[in-house]
CSV table of C-alpha atoms and ligand atoms in Angstrom, one decimal:
chain,number,residue,atom,x,y,z
P,193,MET,CA,-0.1,0.3,-0.3
P,194,ASN,CA,1.6,3.7,-0.8
P,195,SER,CA,-0.7,5.7,0.7
P,196,LEU,CA,0.1,8.8,1.8
P,197,VAL,CA,-2.4,10.0,4.4
P,198,THR,CA,-4.8,8.1,6.9
P,199,PRO,CA,-8.4,10.2,6.7
P,200,ILE,CA,-10.2,11.4,9.7
P,201,GLN,CA,-13.7,11.5,10.4
P,202,ARG,CA,-15.2,15.3,11.2
P,203,ASN,CA,-18.6,15.6,12.4
P,204,LEU,CA,-19.5,19.1,10.9
P,205,LYS,CA,-22.8,21.0,10.3
P,206,PHE,CA,-23.2,23.4,7.7
P,207,LYS,CA,-26.8,25.0,8.4
P,208,LEU,CA,-27.1,26.2,4.9
P,209,PRO,CA,-29.4,28.9,4.4
P,210,ILE,CA,-32.4,27.9,2.5
P,211,ASN,CA,-33.5,31.5,0.7
P,212,ALA,CA,-29.4,31.7,-0.6
P,213,VAL,CA,-29.7,27.9,-2.4
P,214,THR,CA,-30.6,29.5,-5.7
P,215,ASP,CA,-28.1,32.0,-6.1
P,216,TRP,CA,-25.1,31.4,-3.5
P,217,ASN,CA,-22.2,31.4,-6.0
P,218,LYS,CA,-20.6,35.2,-7.1
P,219,ALA,CA,-20.5,34.0,-10.7
P,220,GLY,CA,-24.2,34.2,-10.5
P,221,ARG,CA,-27.3,31.3,-11.0
P,222,HIS,CA,-26.0,29.2,-14.0
P,223,VAL,CA,-22.7,28.5,-11.7
P,224,THR,CA,-25.0,28.0,-8.9
P,225,GLN,CA,-27.4,25.8,-10.4
P,226,PHE,CA,-24.5,23.8,-11.8
P,227,LEU,CA,-22.9,22.6,-8.8
P,228,ASN,CA,-26.5,22.6,-6.8
P,229,ALA,CA,-26.9,19.4,-9.9
P,230,MET,CA,-23.9,18.0,-8.5
P,231,SER,CA,-25.6,17.8,-5.3
P,232,ILE,CA,-28.1,15.5,-5.8
P,233,PHE,CA,-25.5,12.7,-6.9
P,234,PHE,CA,-24.4,12.9,-3.5
P,235,PRO,CA,-26.2,11.5,-0.6
P,236,GLU,CA,-27.1,8.0,-2.9
P,237,GLY,CA,-23.5,8.2,-4.2
P,238,GLU,CA,-21.9,8.2,-1.0
P,239,ARG,CA,-23.6,5.5,0.4
P,240,PHE,CA,-23.1,3.1,-2.8
P,241,PHE,CA,-19.2,3.8,-2.4
P,242,ILE,CA,-19.6,2.7,1.2
P,243,GLN,CA,-21.7,-0.1,0.5
P,244,SER,CA,-19.0,-1.6,-2.2
P,245,VAL,CA,-16.2,-1.1,0.2
P,246,ARG,CA,-17.9,-2.7,3.2
P,247,ASN,CA,-18.8,-5.7,0.8
P,248,TYR,CA,-14.9,-6.5,0.8
P,249,ARG,CA,-14.1,-5.1,4.9
P,250,ASN,CA,-13.2,-8.7,5.6
P,251,ASP,CA,-11.3,-9.2,3.2
P,252,ILE,CA,-9.0,-6.4,4.8
P,253,THR,CA,-5.5,-7.6,6.5
P,254,ASP,CA,-3.7,-4.1,6.8
P,255,PRO,CA,-4.4,-2.9,10.1
P,256,ASP,CA,-3.9,0.8,8.5
P,257,LEU,CA,-6.0,0.1,5.4
P,258,GLN,CA,-8.6,-1.0,7.8
P,259,LYS,CA,-8.3,2.4,10.0
P,260,SER,CA,-8.5,4.2,6.4
P,261,VAL,CA,-11.4,2.4,5.1
P,262,LYS,CA,-13.5,3.0,8.7
P,263,ALA,CA,-12.6,6.7,8.3
P,264,PHE,CA,-13.7,6.8,4.8
P,265,ILE,CA,-16.8,5.4,5.5
P,266,GLY,CA,-17.3,7.9,8.8
P,267,GLN,CA,-16.7,10.7,6.0
P,268,GLU,CA,-19.1,9.8,3.5
P,269,ALA,CA,-21.4,9.2,5.3
P,270,MET,CA,-21.2,12.7,6.9
P,271,HIS,CA,-21.0,14.2,3.1
P,272,GLY,CA,-24.1,12.2,2.6
P,273,ARG,CA,-25.6,13.9,5.6
P,274,GLU,CA,-24.5,17.2,5.3
P,275,HIS,CA,-25.8,16.9,1.2
P,276,ASP,CA,-29.3,15.6,2.0
P,277,GLU,CA,-30.1,18.7,3.8
P,278,TYR,CA,-28.3,20.4,1.0
P,279,ASN,CA,-30.7,18.7,-1.4
P,280,GLN,CA,-34.0,19.1,1.0
P,281,ALA,CA,-33.0,23.1,0.7
P,282,LEU,CA,-33.3,22.8,-2.8
P,283,ILE,CA,-36.8,21.0,-2.5
P,284,GLU,CA,-38.1,23.2,-0.5
P,285,ALA,CA,-36.5,26.1,-3.1
P,286,GLY,CA,-39.1,24.5,-5.7
P,287,PHE,CA,-36.9,22.5,-7.1
P,288,PRO,CA,-37.7,18.4,-8.3
P,289,VAL,CA,-34.4,17.3,-7.2
P,290,ASP,CA,-36.5,14.3,-5.4
P,291,GLU,CA,-37.3,12.6,-8.5
P,292,MET,CA,-34.0,12.9,-9.5
P,293,GLU,CA,-32.3,12.1,-6.3
P,294,ALA,CA,-35.1,8.7,-7.0
P,295,GLN,CA,-33.2,8.2,-10.8
P,296,VAL,CA,-30.1,8.2,-9.6
P,297,THR,CA,-31.1,5.8,-6.4
P,298,ALA,CA,-32.8,3.8,-9.0
P,299,LEU,CA,-29.5,3.4,-11.3
P,300,LEU,CA,-27.6,2.4,-7.9
P,301,ASN,CA,-29.9,-0.3,-7.0
P,302,PHE,CA,-29.7,-1.5,-10.6
P,303,ILE,CA,-25.7,-1.3,-10.5
P,304,LYS,CA,-26.2,-3.1,-7.2
P,305,ASN,CA,-28.7,-5.6,-8.2
P,306,THR,CA,-27.8,-7.3,-11.2
P,307,THR,CA,-23.5,-6.3,-11.4
P,308,PRO,CA,-21.0,-8.4,-9.8
P,309,GLU,CA,-19.1,-6.3,-6.2
P,310,PRO,CA,-15.5,-6.1,-8.4
P,311,PHE,CA,-17.9,-4.5,-11.0
P,312,GLN,CA,-19.4,-2.4,-7.8
P,313,LEU,CA,-15.8,-1.5,-6.3
P,314,GLY,CA,-14.7,-0.3,-10.3
P,315,VAL,CA,-17.3,2.5,-10.3
P,316,THR,CA,-16.9,3.7,-6.7
P,317,ILE,CA,-13.6,4.0,-7.5
P,318,GLY,CA,-13.8,5.4,-11.1
P,319,LEU,CA,-16.2,8.1,-9.3
P,320,GLU,CA,-13.5,8.5,-6.8
P,321,HIS,CA,-11.4,9.6,-9.1
P,322,LEU,CA,-13.4,12.2,-10.5
P,323,THR,CA,-14.6,13.5,-7.4
P,324,ALA,CA,-11.0,13.5,-6.3
P,325,ILE,CA,-9.8,15.7,-9.6
P,326,PHE,CA,-12.7,18.2,-8.9
P,327,ALA,CA,-11.4,18.9,-5.5
P,328,ASP,CA,-7.9,19.3,-6.3
P,329,THR,CA,-8.9,21.6,-9.5
P,330,LEU,CA,-11.8,23.8,-6.7
P,331,LEU,CA,-8.6,23.7,-4.3
P,332,LYS,CA,-6.2,24.9,-6.8
P,333,HIS,CA,-8.3,27.3,-7.7
P,334,PRO,CA,-10.0,29.1,-4.6
P,335,GLU,CA,-11.7,31.8,-7.1
P,336,PHE,CA,-14.1,29.1,-7.8
P,337,LEU,CA,-15.9,29.9,-4.4
P,338,GLU,CA,-14.6,33.4,-4.2
P,339,GLY,CA,-17.4,35.8,-2.9
P,340,ALA,CA,-19.9,32.9,-2.4
P,341,GLU,CA,-22.1,32.8,0.5
P,342,THR,CA,-20.2,31.5,3.7
P,343,HIS,CA,-22.3,28.2,4.9
P,344,PHE,CA,-22.5,27.2,1.0
P,345,SER,CA,-18.7,27.9,0.5
P,346,ALA,CA,-17.5,26.2,3.4
P,347,LEU,CA,-19.8,23.1,2.7
P,348,TRP,CA,-18.2,22.4,-0.7
P,349,LYS,CA,-14.1,23.3,0.6
P,350,TRP,CA,-14.9,20.5,3.6
P,351,HIS,CA,-15.8,18.0,1.0
P,352,ALA,CA,-13.4,18.8,-1.3
P,353,LEU,CA,-10.8,18.3,1.5
P,354,GLU,CA,-12.0,15.4,2.8
P,355,GLU,CA,-12.4,13.8,-0.9
P,356,THR,CA,-8.7,14.6,-0.9
P,357,GLU,CA,-7.9,13.1,2.3
P,358,HIS,CA,-9.5,10.1,1.4
P,359,LYS,CA,-8.7,9.7,-2.8
P,360,ALA,CA,-6.7,6.8,-2.1
P,361,VAL,CA,-8.8,4.6,0.2
P,362,ALA,CA,-11.0,3.0,-1.8
P,363,PHE,CA,-8.6,2.6,-4.6
P,364,ASP,CA,-6.2,0.6,-2.0
P,365,VAL,CA,-8.9,-1.3,-1.2
P,366,TYR,CA,-9.4,-2.5,-5.1
P,367,LYS,CA,-5.6,-3.1,-5.0
P,368,GLU,CA,-5.6,-5.2,-2.6
P,369,VAL,CA,-8.7,-7.3,-3.7
P,370,MET,CA,-7.9,-7.3,-7.3
P,371,GLY,CA,-4.1,-7.1,-7.5
P,372,ASN,CA,-2.6,-5.7,-10.2
P,373,SER,CA,-3.2,-8.3,-12.7
P,374,PRO,CA,-4.3,-7.0,-16.7
P,375,LYS,CA,-8.2,-8.2,-15.8
P,376,SER,CA,-8.1,-5.9,-13.2
P,377,TYR,CA,-7.0,-3.0,-14.8
P,378,ALA,CA,-9.2,-3.4,-17.6
P,379,LEU,CA,-11.7,-3.0,-15.4
P,380,ARG,CA,-10.8,-0.4,-13.4
P,381,THR,CA,-10.7,2.3,-16.6
P,382,THR,CA,-13.6,0.5,-18.2
P,383,THR,CA,-15.7,1.8,-15.1
P,384,LEU,CA,-14.3,4.6,-15.1
P,385,VAL,CA,-15.1,5.6,-18.6
P,386,ALA,CA,-18.8,4.6,-18.0
P,387,ALA,CA,-18.9,6.1,-14.7
P,388,THR,CA,-17.7,9.1,-16.5
P,389,VAL,CA,-20.2,9.1,-19.6
P,390,ILE,CA,-23.2,8.4,-16.8
P,391,PHE,CA,-22.3,11.1,-14.7
P,392,PHE,CA,-22.2,13.6,-17.1
P,393,GLY,CA,-25.4,12.0,-19.2
P,394,LEU,CA,-27.4,12.6,-16.3
P,395,LEU,CA,-25.5,15.7,-15.2
P,396,TYR,CA,-26.4,17.9,-18.3
P,397,PRO,CA,-29.8,17.2,-17.7
P,398,TYR,CA,-30.6,17.9,-14.5
P,399,TYR,CA,-28.7,20.9,-14.4
P,400,PHE,CA,-31.0,22.3,-17.7
P,401,ARG,CA,-34.3,20.7,-15.5
P,402,MET,CA,-32.9,23.1,-12.6
P,403,LEU,CA,-32.3,26.1,-14.9
P,404,LYS,CA,-36.2,25.3,-16.4
P,405,LYS,CA,-38.0,25.0,-13.4
P,406,LYS,CA,-36.8,28.8,-12.7
P,407,GLY,CA,-37.1,30.5,-16.8
P,408,ASP,CA,-33.1,30.3,-16.7
P,409,HIS,CA,-32.7,27.9,-19.0
P,410,THR,CA,-33.6,30.8,-22.4
P,411,ASN,CA,-30.8,32.8,-21.1
P,412,LEU,CA,-28.1,32.5,-23.4
P,413,ALA,CA,-25.9,34.8,-21.5
P,414,GLY,CA,-26.1,32.9,-18.2
P,415,LEU,CA,-25.6,29.6,-20.5
P,416,TRP,CA,-22.5,31.1,-22.1
P,417,LYS,CA,-21.2,32.8,-18.9
P,418,THR,CA,-21.6,28.2,-17.0
P,419,PHE,CA,-20.1,27.0,-20.6
P,420,ARG,CA,-17.0,29.5,-20.3
P,421,TYR,CA,-16.6,28.8,-16.6
P,422,GLN,CA,-16.4,24.9,-16.7
P,423,TRP,CA,-14.8,24.4,-20.3
P,424,LEU,CA,-12.9,27.9,-21.2
P,425,MET,CA,-11.9,30.6,-18.3
P,426,PRO,CA,-11.0,29.5,-15.3
P,427,GLY,CA,-12.4,25.8,-17.0
P,428,MET,CA,-13.3,23.9,-14.0
P,429,ILE,CA,-13.9,20.4,-15.8
P,430,ARG,CA,-11.0,21.5,-18.4
P,431,LYS,CA,-8.5,21.4,-16.1
P,432,THR,CA,-9.1,18.3,-14.6
P,433,ILE,CA,-9.1,16.2,-18.0
P,434,PRO,CA,-4.9,15.4,-17.7
P,435,ALA,CA,-5.4,14.2,-14.5
P,436,TRP,CA,-8.7,12.0,-15.4
P,437,LEU,CA,-6.0,10.5,-18.1
P,438,ASP,CA,-3.7,9.1,-15.6
P,439,TYR,CA,-5.8,7.3,-14.2
P,440,PHE,CA,-5.3,5.1,-17.9
P,441,LYS,CA,-1.1,4.2,-16.6
P,442,PRO,CA,-1.1,1.1,-15.5
P,443,GLY,CA,0.9,1.9,-12.5
P,444,PHE,CA,-1.4,4.6,-11.3
P,445,HIS,CA,-2.3,5.3,-7.4
P,446,PRO,CA,-4.1,8.5,-6.6
P,447,TRP,CA,-1.5,9.9,-4.5
P,448,ASP,CA,0.7,10.4,-8.0
P,449,HIS,CA,-1.3,13.6,-7.6
P,450,ASP,CA,0.8,15.0,-4.3
P,451,ASN,CA,-1.5,17.8,-3.3
P,452,ARG,CA,-1.8,16.6,0.5
P,453,ASP,CA,-0.8,20.1,1.2
P,454,PHE,CA,-4.0,21.6,1.0
P,455,LEU,CA,-4.9,19.4,4.3
P,456,ASP,CA,-3.3,21.6,6.7
P,457,LEU,CA,-6.2,24.4,5.6
P,458,ILE,CA,-8.7,21.5,7.4
P,459,PRO,CA,-8.3,23.1,10.9
P,460,GLU,CA,-8.5,26.5,9.6
P,461,LEU,CA,-11.4,25.0,8.0
P,462,GLU,CA,-13.2,23.2,11.2
P,463,ALA,CA,-12.2,26.5,13.3
P,464,HIS,CA,-14.5,28.7,10.7
P,465,VAL,CA,-17.5,26.3,10.8
P,466,ALA,CA,-17.9,26.2,14.2
P,467,GLY,CA,-18.3,30.1,14.2
P,468,ILE,CA,-20.4,30.2,11.2
W,231,LIG,FE1,-17.8,12.0,-0.3
W,232,LIG,FE1,-14.8,10.2,-1.9
């Protein structure tokens, strides 16, 4: 195992203000809705990750990895809880988030019921890779959250920091149970491609559905601004492409992208959250 960091479970509460949920990002309502659409996936997604790692809990013999798995489960459970509250705020603000969450749940249940456990773990480490590279971009470019409403900004930063902290845990479980064989490589790379296609294939329709609810879907200036934000300048998604591709290197490990310096920001964030 070559993990550099052992994660720690933290119990932070963000008390999100419901009235800010439609326009909390300084870049405007469209960017806000894009990030809100990402939140739809988290509660059920996190529970799926927990289950797919838990399936292998008894196969892990390394005590450090056992400790990391316990903290990983704890962290993802806290993320699920806080994003449940986030999504509840979206529902109360009039967005059909419950319907979209039900679709995500149905999809993940289908995967749980019809695919073998190694496939489910492959999907998990693929989605953990996506989360980790988005988190890295968010932490590298504080301008994404600059001037944002303080509770929402703190929640996204906390999630990004903990995703960074535990980014190798599910991956190390996969390595321990699947080894380094060509079959293991083929499964982890194909599940990354499948997970990425399905994630974006749902994210964009959800984003448009969120916009439509408030009549923002015909605002071309707003749509362009978000497209630019994601793919051009600053390019929140474009900037993740090289890191996404690194996953295809046969010996890839999440800590090849050594960004653990960001974790020094955690105590400051904890103190900030305690005071909001
Ligand atoms: Fe998470
Ligand atoms: Fe995660």
